[in-house]
Amino acid sequence: MDTIHTPSQNHDEKSEIIGRLKSLQKISFELDQVIEWSDFYRLIVESARTYLGADRICFMLLTNNQQYIQPTVGVDKHGQVVSYFNDYPFLVETYADWIKSGLKNRQRISIRHNAPLYEGQGEVVGIGWNAIALCIQADEILGLIVLDNLLTQKSIIDSELEIFSLYASLIGEHIIRRKNFELLQEQNNLLRQKQADLQAEQQKQRKFLSRLQNLHHVAVELEMTSSVTELCKQVITLGRSELGFDRLGLFFVDEETQHISGTYGTDIEGNVQDISKIQMSYFDTLSWVREGLEKRDLVGVRDNVSLCSVVENPEIGWNAMALCVQGKQFIGWIAADNYVRKEPLADGDIELLSRYANLVASFVIQKRESERLENNRNLLGIALKSAAMLAWSYDWSTNLFEYDSTSTDLFSFQNLNEFLEMVFLEDQSSVATVFQSSFPFDETESKLRKVEFRYYAPNNEICWASIVSQLESDTESNTPKRMHGILYDITEHKLAQQRELELALERQRLLTYNEFLANISHDLKTPLTVISTSSYLIGRTTSDEAIHKRIETINGQINKMLEHIQDILTITRLDSNAPVKEEAYSLETIIKQSETRLQTIAKEKGVLLTTDLDVNLKPMVGDPHLFERLVTNLIANAINYNRQSGSVTVIAKDLHDRFKFEVTDTGIGIDETNLENIFKRYYRAPNGTKHSSGTGLGLAIVKTITERYGGTIEVSSIVNQGSCFTVILPYHYKTTP
Ligand code: ADP
C-alpha cells in the first residue's frame, strides 16, 4: 500500500484547499437538486472536475451484497465524460489487489503511485497515480470514486486526497438521503395508491348501495302491480330504468321444468316488448342456461360471447342469467346482456341481477297466489250473488262484521248488536248462541253452527233466514278469534214447506172426510135398514104386541142414529174451531149429573160405578156441555167395556191451577198395539166390538175437547184387567188453535 503524501504548507495550496472545501458545500447543494440517478452520477463526476480539480474520475456503485462493482459515469482517456451503465458490473474479486484490500479494510482512501492507468475493459492507457475513496455510510460501503492523473500528469498532495475522501463520504450521504427520500416517496406512493384503491372500493360500494336502494324502490313499484302480466312488464321496464341493466328478459318455467315461456323482454333498440310468443321445450333452451338450471346455479355469466339471441345482427358482449328462486320454488330466470349500450360488466351487476331475480320470484309467486285467490273470490262472489247469500266474517276482538254488501241487499249490519236488532224478537236468543263461545276455547266449538230464524226485511215484512258459521280460534291463546259464515234468506223455502204442509193437511182432511162419509154412510145404513125392515113388517102384521116391538126397535135405531149424528156434530164443531162457550160451572155438578145418568146402564150391565170428588175442586171456566161430553164418554166406555160385576171408579182431584179427572175400570183392557189408535176417529179395538156397538168417535171427541181446553190425556191398560184414562185440565179455559 502507498503512503499518503505530507501536504506542502504553502499559502496558495492552503487557500486552494479552503476554496475546494467551500466547493463541497456548493456541490452538495447542486446534488440535492438533481432528480434522476443518472444525472446525479454525472454531476458527481462533472463537479469533481469543475470544482475539486479532479483529472480523470469515475463513480462506481458497490452492489449485490458488495460483491460487484458497477461503474456509473466516468472520464475516458480523451477527457470525455461517459456513461458506463451499459457495461456489466465487475466482480470485486477480479479487481486489483490494492483495491480489494482497500475495500476489505474499509480504508477510506488508498493511492498507488507510478501505477498503470486503465481504460474500459483493462486497456492500459498510461502511468501515474491512481486513487480510490470509499463512500461509507453507517458501516456500509455504498460506492467508491476512482481517480487518476492520466490527462494532467499532475501530482497529488495529501490535502487534495483528503478533499476527495470527504467528497466520497459526501456522496455516500447523498446516496443514503436519496435512497431514504426514494423510500419515503415509494411509501407515500404506496399509501396514496392504497388510499386511491380504498376510495375506488368505497365508490364501488356506494354505487352498489345506491343500486340496492333502487332495488328497494323497484320492489315498492312491483308490489303495486295488479297482475302477473303487468308485473312481468314492470320487471323489465324498471330493471332497465331504475337498476341500470341494459337488455333484460323474463322467462317462466313450468312446475315440471318441461316448458319455457317468455313474458317480457327488450328488443335490439332497447324497447320493452311482449315475448310471450316465445314458447319452447326445456330441451330447446340454450345449453349453458340449461346447465345452470340443472345445477341450480343462482347466476351464470359469460363474457365476450356472441349475443346469439339477436339473430339478425349478433354482437360480442356479456350475457348473464339469474334464476328466479324462492325457497324451493323455482319459477324461471331473468336474462341480461349489454347488446344496446355495450357497457362492460360492472361491479355488482351480477350480485344485483341475482338479488333482483330473487325478488321477482317472490313477487311472481305472491301475485300468482293473489290472482288465484281473486279468481276464487270472484267465483265465490258470483255463486253467492246468484244464491242471494252473504258470506261474512266476524272479528271477535272488534265485534265487527266484514262482508261484500253487493252480494245481497236483504241484510245490512255492522256489528253484532245491529245484526241481532234485525232478528225477530223471539228468535234473538237462539241466534245469539251462534256467537257464544267458552273461554278457554273448546275444540268441539269449531264444528259448524246452524240456526234458522225470522228477521225483519227492509220492507218490515217478517222473513226467514238461515245462518251457518264456523268458529276459528287463536291456537296460542286458545281463545275465539274469528267466525266465518254465510247468511241467506229461506223465506221462499219456508213458504214452500208451509204450502206443502198445508197441502198434506188438506189431503189428509179430504181423506178423513171421505173416510168419514164412508163411515157415516155405513153406520147410518145399518139402523136405516133396520128401520126400513121394521116399518115394512109393521105393515104386514096385525098383532099390537108385534107392532109395539117393531116401533121400539125403530125408536132404538133412531136414538142410535141421533147419538151418532150428535157425535158427528160435536166433532165437526170442534174441528171448525168455532169459539167455545166461556162460562163458569161446577165440575162436581157435571160429574154427578153424568154419574146419575149412567148409573142405570151400569146397573143393567152389573157394574159398580163410584165417584170420589175432591172437595177443593174449583169452578171451571168453559163450555159445560163439552166437559159433560168428555165425562160421559169416558165413564160410558168404562161401563161398556167392563165385565160382569166389574167396577168403575171416577176420581176428580184439585191440582192447584188444574184438576185431574180419572176413570178407572176393571174391564177388558186394551192391547198395547192398539193403545195408540184408540183416539183415532172411527177406530174400534177388535176385542171391544162385541161389548158395545159404538161409533168409534167417543175417544176422538174426548181427546179433541181436552186439547181445546189446553189439557192432556193419558191411558194405561192391561188386557183383561182394566184401563185407566187420566185427563188433566186447567181450570181456566184456554183455547189452543
Ligand atoms: P166406541 O164408540 O167404539 O166406544 P170410542 O172412541 O169411545 O168408540 O172408543 C174406541 C175404542 O176404544 C173402542 O171401540 C174400544 O175398543 C176401546 N175402548 C174405549 N174405552 C175402553 C175401555 N174403557 N176399556 C177397553 N176398551 C176401550
mmCIF file of N, CA, C and O in Angstrom, residues 312-391:
data_model
loop_
_atom_site.group_PDB
_atom_site.id
_atom_site.type_symbol
_atom_site.label_atom_id
_atom_site.label_comp_id
_atom_site.label_asym_id
_atom_site.label_seq_id
_atom_site.Cartn_x
_atom_site.Cartn_y
_atom_site.Cartn_z
ATOM 1 N N GLU A 312 -80.415 -11.437 -36.095
ATOM 2 C CA GLU A 312 -80.220 -10.560 -37.262
ATOM 3 C C GLU A 312 -78.841 -9.909 -37.276
ATOM 4 O O GLU A 312 -78.203 -9.777 -38.303
ATOM 5 N N ASN A 313 -78.399 -9.485 -36.079
ATOM 6 C CA ASN A 313 -77.172 -8.702 -36.066
ATOM 7 C C ASN A 313 -76.397 -9.002 -34.787
ATOM 8 O O ASN A 313 -76.314 -8.164 -33.902
ATOM 9 N N PRO A 314 -75.843 -10.202 -34.696
ATOM 10 C CA PRO A 314 -75.215 -10.575 -33.420
ATOM 11 C C PRO A 314 -73.991 -9.720 -33.093
ATOM 12 O O PRO A 314 -73.310 -9.245 -33.994
ATOM 13 N N GLU A 315 -73.782 -9.500 -31.821
ATOM 14 C CA GLU A 315 -72.653 -8.691 -31.352
ATOM 15 C C GLU A 315 -71.942 -9.498 -30.281
ATOM 16 O O GLU A 315 -72.505 -10.415 -29.701
ATOM 17 N N ILE A 316 -70.706 -9.089 -30.005
ATOM 18 C CA ILE A 316 -69.987 -9.756 -28.919
ATOM 19 C C ILE A 316 -70.246 -8.950 -27.645
ATOM 20 O O ILE A 316 -70.211 -7.714 -27.654
ATOM 21 N N GLY A 317 -70.511 -9.619 -26.561
ATOM 22 C CA GLY A 317 -70.774 -8.894 -25.316
ATOM 23 C C GLY A 317 -70.883 -9.863 -24.171
ATOM 24 O O GLY A 317 -70.493 -11.027 -24.283
ATOM 25 N N TRP A 318 -71.430 -9.412 -23.067
ATOM 26 C CA TRP A 318 -71.635 -10.342 -21.961
ATOM 27 C C TRP A 318 -73.098 -10.717 -21.870
ATOM 28 O O TRP A 318 -73.978 -9.960 -22.255
ATOM 29 N N ASN A 319 -73.295 -11.898 -21.328
ATOM 30 C CA ASN A 319 -74.618 -12.488 -21.290
ATOM 31 C C ASN A 319 -74.748 -13.167 -19.921
ATOM 32 O O ASN A 319 -73.857 -13.908 -19.530
ATOM 33 N N ALA A 320 -75.821 -12.860 -19.195
ATOM 34 C CA ALA A 320 -75.968 -13.468 -17.860
ATOM 35 C C ALA A 320 -77.398 -13.922 -17.661
ATOM 36 O O ALA A 320 -78.311 -13.446 -18.327
ATOM 37 N N MET A 321 -77.550 -14.870 -16.774
ATOM 38 C CA MET A 321 -78.916 -15.257 -16.395
ATOM 39 C C MET A 321 -78.936 -15.562 -14.903
ATOM 40 O O MET A 321 -77.989 -16.095 -14.353
ATOM 41 N N ALA A 322 -80.020 -15.137 -14.261
ATOM 42 C CA ALA A 322 -80.141 -15.348 -12.810
ATOM 43 C C ALA A 322 -81.447 -16.062 -12.547
ATOM 44 O O ALA A 322 -82.503 -15.670 -13.054
ATOM 45 N N LEU A 323 -81.375 -17.132 -11.774
ATOM 46 C CA LEU A 323 -82.568 -17.935 -11.501
ATOM 47 C C LEU A 323 -83.520 -17.205 -10.573
ATOM 48 O O LEU A 323 -83.104 -16.576 -9.607
ATOM 49 N N CYS A 324 -84.800 -17.306 -10.892
ATOM 50 C CA CYS A 324 -85.822 -16.730 -10.018
ATOM 51 C C CYS A 324 -86.248 -17.847 -9.073
ATOM 52 O O CYS A 324 -87.048 -18.714 -9.443
ATOM 53 N N VAL A 325 -85.694 -17.835 -7.905
ATOM 54 C CA VAL A 325 -85.949 -18.906 -6.941
ATOM 55 C C VAL A 325 -86.406 -18.303 -5.628
ATOM 56 O O VAL A 325 -85.915 -17.270 -5.202
ATOM 57 N N GLN A 326 -87.364 -18.945 -5.003
ATOM 58 C CA GLN A 326 -87.835 -18.518 -3.697
ATOM 59 C C GLN A 326 -87.995 -19.789 -2.878
ATOM 60 O O GLN A 326 -88.889 -20.583 -3.140
ATOM 61 N N GLY A 327 -87.094 -19.971 -1.929
ATOM 62 C CA GLY A 327 -87.132 -21.216 -1.159
ATOM 63 C C GLY A 327 -86.947 -22.371 -2.110
ATOM 64 O O GLY A 327 -85.980 -22.418 -2.864
ATOM 65 N N LYS A 328 -87.930 -23.296 -2.141
ATOM 66 C CA LYS A 328 -87.809 -24.455 -3.031
ATOM 67 C C LYS A 328 -88.500 -24.204 -4.369
ATOM 68 O O LYS A 328 -88.434 -25.032 -5.265
ATOM 69 N N GLN A 329 -89.175 -23.077 -4.454
ATOM 70 C CA GLN A 329 -89.929 -22.810 -5.673
ATOM 71 C C GLN A 329 -89.050 -22.135 -6.712
ATOM 72 O O GLN A 329 -88.468 -21.096 -6.468
ATOM 73 N N PHE A 330 -88.992 -22.738 -7.896
ATOM 74 C CA PHE A 330 -88.183 -22.216 -8.990
ATOM 75 C C PHE A 330 -89.151 -21.846 -10.096
ATOM 76 O O PHE A 330 -89.877 -22.698 -10.600
ATOM 77 N N ILE A 331 -89.197 -20.569 -10.466
ATOM 78 C CA ILE A 331 -90.225 -20.171 -11.439
ATOM 79 C C ILE A 331 -89.667 -19.786 -12.806
ATOM 80 O O ILE A 331 -90.412 -19.689 -13.760
ATOM 81 N N GLY A 332 -88.345 -19.583 -12.905
ATOM 82 C CA GLY A 332 -87.789 -19.210 -14.204
ATOM 83 C C GLY A 332 -86.486 -18.462 -14.033
ATOM 84 O O GLY A 332 -85.778 -18.679 -13.057
ATOM 85 N N TRP A 333 -86.182 -17.568 -14.968
ATOM 86 C CA TRP A 333 -84.937 -16.812 -14.852
ATOM 87 C C TRP A 333 -85.048 -15.467 -15.547
ATOM 88 O O TRP A 333 -85.904 -15.269 -16.407
ATOM 89 N N ILE A 334 -84.128 -14.582 -15.165
ATOM 90 C CA ILE A 334 -84.010 -13.293 -15.845
ATOM 91 C C ILE A 334 -82.722 -13.357 -16.651
ATOM 92 O O ILE A 334 -81.673 -13.722 -16.123
ATOM 93 N N ALA A 335 -82.814 -13.025 -17.939
ATOM 94 C CA ALA A 335 -81.618 -12.993 -18.776
ATOM 95 C C ALA A 335 -81.219 -11.537 -18.972
ATOM 96 O O ALA A 335 -82.074 -10.657 -19.007
ATOM 97 N N ALA A 336 -79.895 -11.290 -19.041
ATOM 98 C CA ALA A 336 -79.418 -9.920 -19.239
ATOM 99 C C ALA A 336 -78.242 -9.939 -20.209
ATOM 100 O O ALA A 336 -77.490 -10.904 -20.263
ATOM 101 N N ASP A 337 -78.105 -8.878 -21.021
ATOM 102 C CA ASP A 337 -76.889 -8.703 -21.820
ATOM 103 C C ASP A 337 -76.639 -7.214 -22.049
ATOM 104 O O ASP A 337 -77.384 -6.371 -21.546
ATOM 105 N N ASN A 338 -75.554 -6.891 -22.772
ATOM 106 C CA ASN A 338 -75.208 -5.485 -22.975
ATOM 107 C C ASN A 338 -75.269 -5.123 -24.457
ATOM 108 O O ASN A 338 -74.469 -4.339 -24.949
ATOM 109 N N TYR A 339 -76.209 -5.705 -25.139
ATOM 110 C CA TYR A 339 -76.293 -5.540 -26.591
ATOM 111 C C TYR A 339 -76.472 -4.077 -27.002
ATOM 112 O O TYR A 339 -75.816 -3.611 -27.922
ATOM 113 N N VAL A 340 -77.343 -3.347 -26.328
ATOM 114 C CA VAL A 340 -77.660 -1.985 -26.778
ATOM 115 C C VAL A 340 -76.587 -0.995 -26.326
ATOM 116 O O VAL A 340 -76.011 -0.275 -27.128
ATOM 117 N N ARG A 341 -76.290 -0.980 -25.030
ATOM 118 C CA ARG A 341 -75.379 0.051 -24.509
ATOM 119 C C ARG A 341 -73.906 -0.346 -24.568
ATOM 120 O O ARG A 341 -73.038 0.483 -24.356
ATOM 121 N N LYS A 342 -73.642 -1.594 -24.792
ATOM 122 C CA LYS A 342 -72.274 -2.116 -24.929
ATOM 123 C C LYS A 342 -71.408 -1.901 -23.685
ATOM 124 O O LYS A 342 -70.189 -1.977 -23.763
ATOM 125 N N GLU A 343 -72.002 -1.563 -22.579
ATOM 126 C CA GLU A 343 -71.189 -1.296 -21.390
ATOM 127 C C GLU A 343 -70.655 -2.601 -20.826
ATOM 128 O O GLU A 343 -71.382 -3.597 -20.776
ATOM 129 N N PRO A 344 -69.364 -2.604 -20.405
ATOM 130 C CA PRO A 344 -68.821 -3.859 -19.871
ATOM 131 C C PRO A 344 -69.524 -4.222 -18.558
ATOM 132 O O PRO A 344 -70.159 -3.372 -17.938
ATOM 133 N N LEU A 345 -69.342 -5.465 -18.183
ATOM 134 C CA LEU A 345 -69.949 -5.952 -16.948
ATOM 135 C C LEU A 345 -69.419 -5.121 -15.778
ATOM 136 O O LEU A 345 -68.218 -5.031 -15.566
ATOM 137 N N ALA A 346 -70.321 -4.456 -15.062
ATOM 138 C CA ALA A 346 -69.859 -3.589 -13.966
ATOM 139 C C ALA A 346 -69.859 -4.362 -12.665
ATOM 140 O O ALA A 346 -70.534 -5.391 -12.538
ATOM 141 N N ASP A 347 -69.052 -3.834 -11.728
ATOM 142 C CA ASP A 347 -69.014 -4.468 -10.411
ATOM 143 C C ASP A 347 -70.410 -4.457 -9.824
ATOM 144 O O ASP A 347 -71.100 -3.453 -9.870
ATOM 145 N N GLY A 348 -70.805 -5.516 -9.264
ATOM 146 C CA GLY A 348 -72.102 -5.563 -8.594
ATOM 147 C C GLY A 348 -73.253 -5.913 -9.521
ATOM 148 O O GLY A 348 -74.350 -6.200 -9.066
ATOM 149 N N ASP A 349 -73.004 -5.887 -10.856
ATOM 150 C CA ASP A 349 -74.083 -6.209 -11.794
ATOM 151 C C ASP A 349 -74.685 -7.574 -11.508
ATOM 152 O O ASP A 349 -75.898 -7.743 -11.447
ATOM 153 N N ILE A 350 -73.792 -8.540 -11.330
ATOM 154 C CA ILE A 350 -74.238 -9.912 -11.171
ATOM 155 C C ILE A 350 -74.942 -10.109 -9.841
ATOM 156 O O ILE A 350 -76.011 -10.714 -9.758
ATOM 157 N N GLU A 351 -74.343 -9.518 -8.810
ATOM 158 C CA GLU A 351 -74.945 -9.618 -7.478
ATOM 159 C C GLU A 351 -76.348 -9.006 -7.512
ATOM 160 O O GLU A 351 -77.319 -9.572 -7.008
ATOM 161 N N LEU A 352 -76.441 -7.843 -8.163
ATOM 162 C CA LEU A 352 -77.717 -7.145 -8.233
ATOM 163 C C LEU A 352 -78.739 -7.955 -9.038
ATOM 164 O O LEU A 352 -79.895 -8.086 -8.641
ATOM 165 N N LEU A 353 -78.269 -8.529 -10.154
ATOM 166 C CA LEU A 353 -79.167 -9.306 -11.001
ATOM 167 C C LEU A 353 -79.712 -10.500 -10.222
ATOM 168 O O LEU A 353 -80.892 -10.819 -10.290
ATOM 169 N N SER A 354 -78.805 -11.120 -9.456
ATOM 170 C CA SER A 354 -79.208 -12.285 -8.677
ATOM 171 C C SER A 354 -80.254 -11.895 -7.632
ATOM 172 O O SER A 354 -81.271 -12.559 -7.457
ATOM 173 N N ARG A 355 -80.009 -10.781 -6.963
ATOM 174 C CA ARG A 355 -80.983 -10.328 -5.954
ATOM 175 C C ARG A 355 -82.308 -9.949 -6.601
ATOM 176 O O ARG A 355 -83.378 -10.189 -6.068
ATOM 177 N N TYR A 356 -82.199 -9.326 -7.783
ATOM 178 C CA TYR A 356 -83.403 -8.902 -8.492
ATOM 179 C C TYR A 356 -84.243 -10.126 -8.857
ATOM 180 O O TYR A 356 -85.459 -10.143 -8.676
ATOM 181 N N ALA A 357 -83.549 -11.157 -9.364
ATOM 182 C CA ALA A 357 -84.254 -12.375 -9.768
ATOM 183 C C ALA A 357 -84.980 -12.981 -8.571
ATOM 184 O O ALA A 357 -86.113 -13.444 -8.670
ATOM 185 N N ASN A 358 -84.316 -12.937 -7.444
ATOM 186 C CA ASN A 358 -84.897 -13.483 -6.222
ATOM 187 C C ASN A 358 -86.154 -12.705 -5.822
ATOM 188 O O ASN A 358 -87.192 -13.272 -5.486
ATOM 189 N N LEU A 359 -86.029 -11.386 -5.929
ATOM 190 C CA LEU A 359 -87.155 -10.510 -5.595
ATOM 191 C C LEU A 359 -88.325 -10.765 -6.548
ATOM 192 O O LEU A 359 -89.477 -10.891 -6.135
ATOM 193 N N VAL A 360 -87.973 -10.864 -7.842
ATOM 194 C CA VAL A 360 -89.006 -11.088 -8.856
ATOM 195 C C VAL A 360 -89.728 -12.405 -8.568
ATOM 196 O O VAL A 360 -90.952 -12.480 -8.628
ATOM 197 N N ALA A 361 -88.947 -13.441 -8.202
ATOM 198 C CA ALA A 361 -89.561 -14.741 -7.889
ATOM 199 C C ALA A 361 -90.595 -14.580 -6.802
ATOM 200 O O ALA A 361 -91.721 -15.060 -6.910
ATOM 201 N N SER A 362 -90.238 -13.855 -5.738
ATOM 202 C CA SER A 362 -91.179 -13.747 -4.624
ATOM 203 C C SER A 362 -92.427 -12.987 -5.045
ATOM 204 O O SER A 362 -93.540 -13.345 -4.667
ATOM 205 N N PHE A 363 -92.251 -11.961 -5.909
ATOM 206 C CA PHE A 363 -93.433 -11.214 -6.345
ATOM 207 C C PHE A 363 -94.319 -12.038 -7.268
ATOM 208 O O PHE A 363 -95.540 -11.980 -7.191
ATOM 209 N N VAL A 364 -93.665 -12.795 -8.171
ATOM 210 C CA VAL A 364 -94.456 -13.598 -9.104
ATOM 211 C C VAL A 364 -95.288 -14.614 -8.318
ATOM 212 O O VAL A 364 -96.492 -14.763 -8.541
ATOM 213 N N ILE A 365 -94.633 -15.269 -7.355
ATOM 214 C CA ILE A 365 -95.343 -16.279 -6.562
ATOM 215 C C ILE A 365 -96.509 -15.617 -5.830
ATOM 216 O O ILE A 365 -97.645 -16.098 -5.831
ATOM 217 N N GLN A 366 -96.197 -14.464 -5.254
ATOM 218 C CA GLN A 366 -97.220 -13.731 -4.493
ATOM 219 C C GLN A 366 -98.381 -13.302 -5.395
ATOM 220 O O GLN A 366 -99.547 -13.481 -5.052
ATOM 221 N N LYS A 367 -98.041 -12.764 -6.581
ATOM 222 C CA LYS A 367 -99.090 -12.270 -7.488
ATOM 223 C C LYS A 367 -99.912 -13.437 -8.026
ATOM 224 O O LYS A 367 -101.126 -13.337 -8.159
ATOM 225 N N ARG A 368 -99.212 -14.544 -8.339
ATOM 226 C CA ARG A 368 -99.953 -15.705 -8.840
ATOM 227 C C ARG A 368 -100.953 -16.157 -7.791
ATOM 228 O O ARG A 368 -102.101 -16.451 -8.092
ATOM 229 N N GLU A 369 -100.484 -16.197 -6.551
ATOM 230 C CA GLU A 369 -101.346 -16.647 -5.451
ATOM 231 C C GLU A 369 -102.524 -15.698 -5.297
ATOM 232 O O GLU A 369 -103.667 -16.114 -5.172
ATOM 233 N N SER A 370 -102.241 -14.363 -5.352
ATOM 234 C CA SER A 370 -103.356 -13.443 -5.152
ATOM 235 C C SER A 370 -104.298 -13.469 -6.348
ATOM 236 O O SER A 370 -105.499 -13.298 -6.178
ATOM 237 N N GLU A 371 -103.761 -13.737 -7.565
ATOM 238 C CA GLU A 371 -104.661 -13.862 -8.719
ATOM 239 C C GLU A 371 -105.565 -15.079 -8.556
ATOM 240 O O GLU A 371 -106.744 -15.043 -8.864
ATOM 241 N N ARG A 372 -104.945 -16.161 -8.044
ATOM 242 C CA ARG A 372 -105.727 -17.385 -7.830
ATOM 243 C C ARG A 372 -106.825 -17.131 -6.802
ATOM 244 O O ARG A 372 -107.983 -17.482 -6.996
ATOM 245 N N LEU A 373 -106.430 -16.436 -5.721
ATOM 246 C CA LEU A 373 -107.401 -16.122 -4.675
ATOM 247 C C LEU A 373 -108.500 -15.216 -5.212
ATOM 248 O O LEU A 373 -109.670 -15.401 -4.920
ATOM 249 N N GLU A 374 -108.076 -14.233 -6.024
ATOM 250 C CA GLU A 374 -109.024 -13.285 -6.592
ATOM 251 C C GLU A 374 -110.039 -14.030 -7.459
ATOM 252 O O GLU A 374 -111.243 -13.787 -7.372
ATOM 253 N N ASN A 375 -109.519 -14.960 -8.290
ATOM 254 C CA ASN A 375 -110.418 -15.747 -9.138
ATOM 255 C C ASN A 375 -111.420 -16.518 -8.304
ATOM 256 O O ASN A 375 -112.619 -16.519 -8.582
ATOM 257 N N ASN A 376 -110.868 -17.182 -7.268
ATOM 258 C CA ASN A 376 -111.746 -17.962 -6.392
ATOM 259 C C ASN A 376 -112.781 -17.062 -5.749
ATOM 260 O O ASN A 376 -113.950 -17.413 -5.640
ATOM 261 N N ARG A 377 -112.290 -15.871 -5.320
ATOM 262 C CA ARG A 377 -113.201 -14.935 -4.655
ATOM 263 C C ARG A 377 -114.297 -14.507 -5.628
ATOM 264 O O ARG A 377 -115.464 -14.448 -5.276
ATOM 265 N N ASN A 378 -113.891 -14.241 -6.883
ATOM 266 C CA ASN A 378 -114.886 -13.822 -7.866
ATOM 267 C C ASN A 378 -115.909 -14.913 -8.101
ATOM 268 O O ASN A 378 -117.112 -14.652 -8.141
ATOM 269 N N LEU A 379 -115.383 -16.153 -8.245
ATOM 270 C CA LEU A 379 -116.285 -17.284 -8.471
ATOM 271 C C LEU A 379 -117.253 -17.423 -7.314
ATOM 272 O O LEU A 379 -118.458 -17.584 -7.483
ATOM 273 N N LEU A 380 -116.661 -17.321 -6.100
ATOM 274 C CA LEU A 380 -117.482 -17.442 -4.904
ATOM 275 C C LEU A 380 -118.509 -16.315 -4.874
ATOM 276 O O LEU A 380 -119.682 -16.529 -4.556
ATOM 277 N N GLY A 381 -118.029 -15.101 -5.267
ATOM 278 C CA GLY A 381 -118.910 -13.942 -5.289
ATOM 279 C C GLY A 381 -120.087 -14.185 -6.213
ATOM 280 O O GLY A 381 -121.242 -13.933 -5.849
ATOM 281 N N ILE A 382 -119.797 -14.739 -7.412
ATOM 282 C CA ILE A 382 -120.872 -14.994 -8.382
ATOM 283 C C ILE A 382 -121.846 -16.016 -7.807
ATOM 284 O O ILE A 382 -123.061 -15.852 -7.849
ATOM 285 N N ALA A 383 -121.237 -17.076 -7.217
ATOM 286 C CA ALA A 383 -122.076 -18.137 -6.645
ATOM 287 C C ALA A 383 -122.969 -17.578 -5.549
ATOM 288 O O ALA A 383 -124.176 -17.837 -5.498
ATOM 289 N N LEU A 384 -122.351 -16.757 -4.682
ATOM 290 C CA LEU A 384 -123.112 -16.210 -3.557
ATOM 291 C C LEU A 384 -124.197 -15.265 -4.055
ATOM 292 O O LEU A 384 -125.322 -15.283 -3.568
ATOM 293 N N LYS A 385 -123.831 -14.454 -5.059
ATOM 294 C CA LYS A 385 -124.777 -13.484 -5.579
ATOM 295 C C LYS A 385 -125.979 -14.192 -6.192
ATOM 296 O O LYS A 385 -127.126 -13.839 -5.935
ATOM 297 N N SER A 386 -125.661 -15.235 -6.993
ATOM 298 C CA SER A 386 -126.774 -15.913 -7.643
ATOM 299 C C SER A 386 -127.626 -16.648 -6.625
ATOM 300 O O SER A 386 -128.803 -16.879 -6.852
ATOM 301 N N ALA A 387 -127.042 -16.998 -5.493
ATOM 302 C CA ALA A 387 -127.832 -17.690 -4.468
ATOM 303 C C ALA A 387 -128.348 -16.702 -3.424
ATOM 304 O O ALA A 387 -128.941 -17.106 -2.433
ATOM 305 N N ALA A 388 -128.123 -15.399 -3.664
ATOM 306 C CA ALA A 388 -128.500 -14.339 -2.712
ATOM 307 C C ALA A 388 -127.973 -14.656 -1.320
ATOM 308 O O ALA A 388 -128.668 -14.529 -0.322
ATOM 309 N N MET A 389 -126.738 -15.121 -1.283
ATOM 310 C CA MET A 389 -126.113 -15.468 0.002
ATOM 311 C C MET A 389 -125.104 -14.408 0.379
ATOM 312 O O MET A 389 -124.454 -13.825 -0.486
ATOM 313 N N LEU A 390 -124.960 -14.201 1.646
ATOM 314 C CA LEU A 390 -123.996 -13.230 2.126
ATOM 315 C C LEU A 390 -122.909 -13.983 2.890
ATOM 316 O O LEU A 390 -123.197 -14.665 3.864
ATOM 317 N N ALA A 391 -121.664 -13.888 2.393
ATOM 318 C CA ALA A 391 -120.563 -14.533 3.126
ATOM 319 C C ALA A 391 -119.973 -13.483 4.042
ATOM 320 O O ALA A 391 -119.689 -12.368 3.611
#
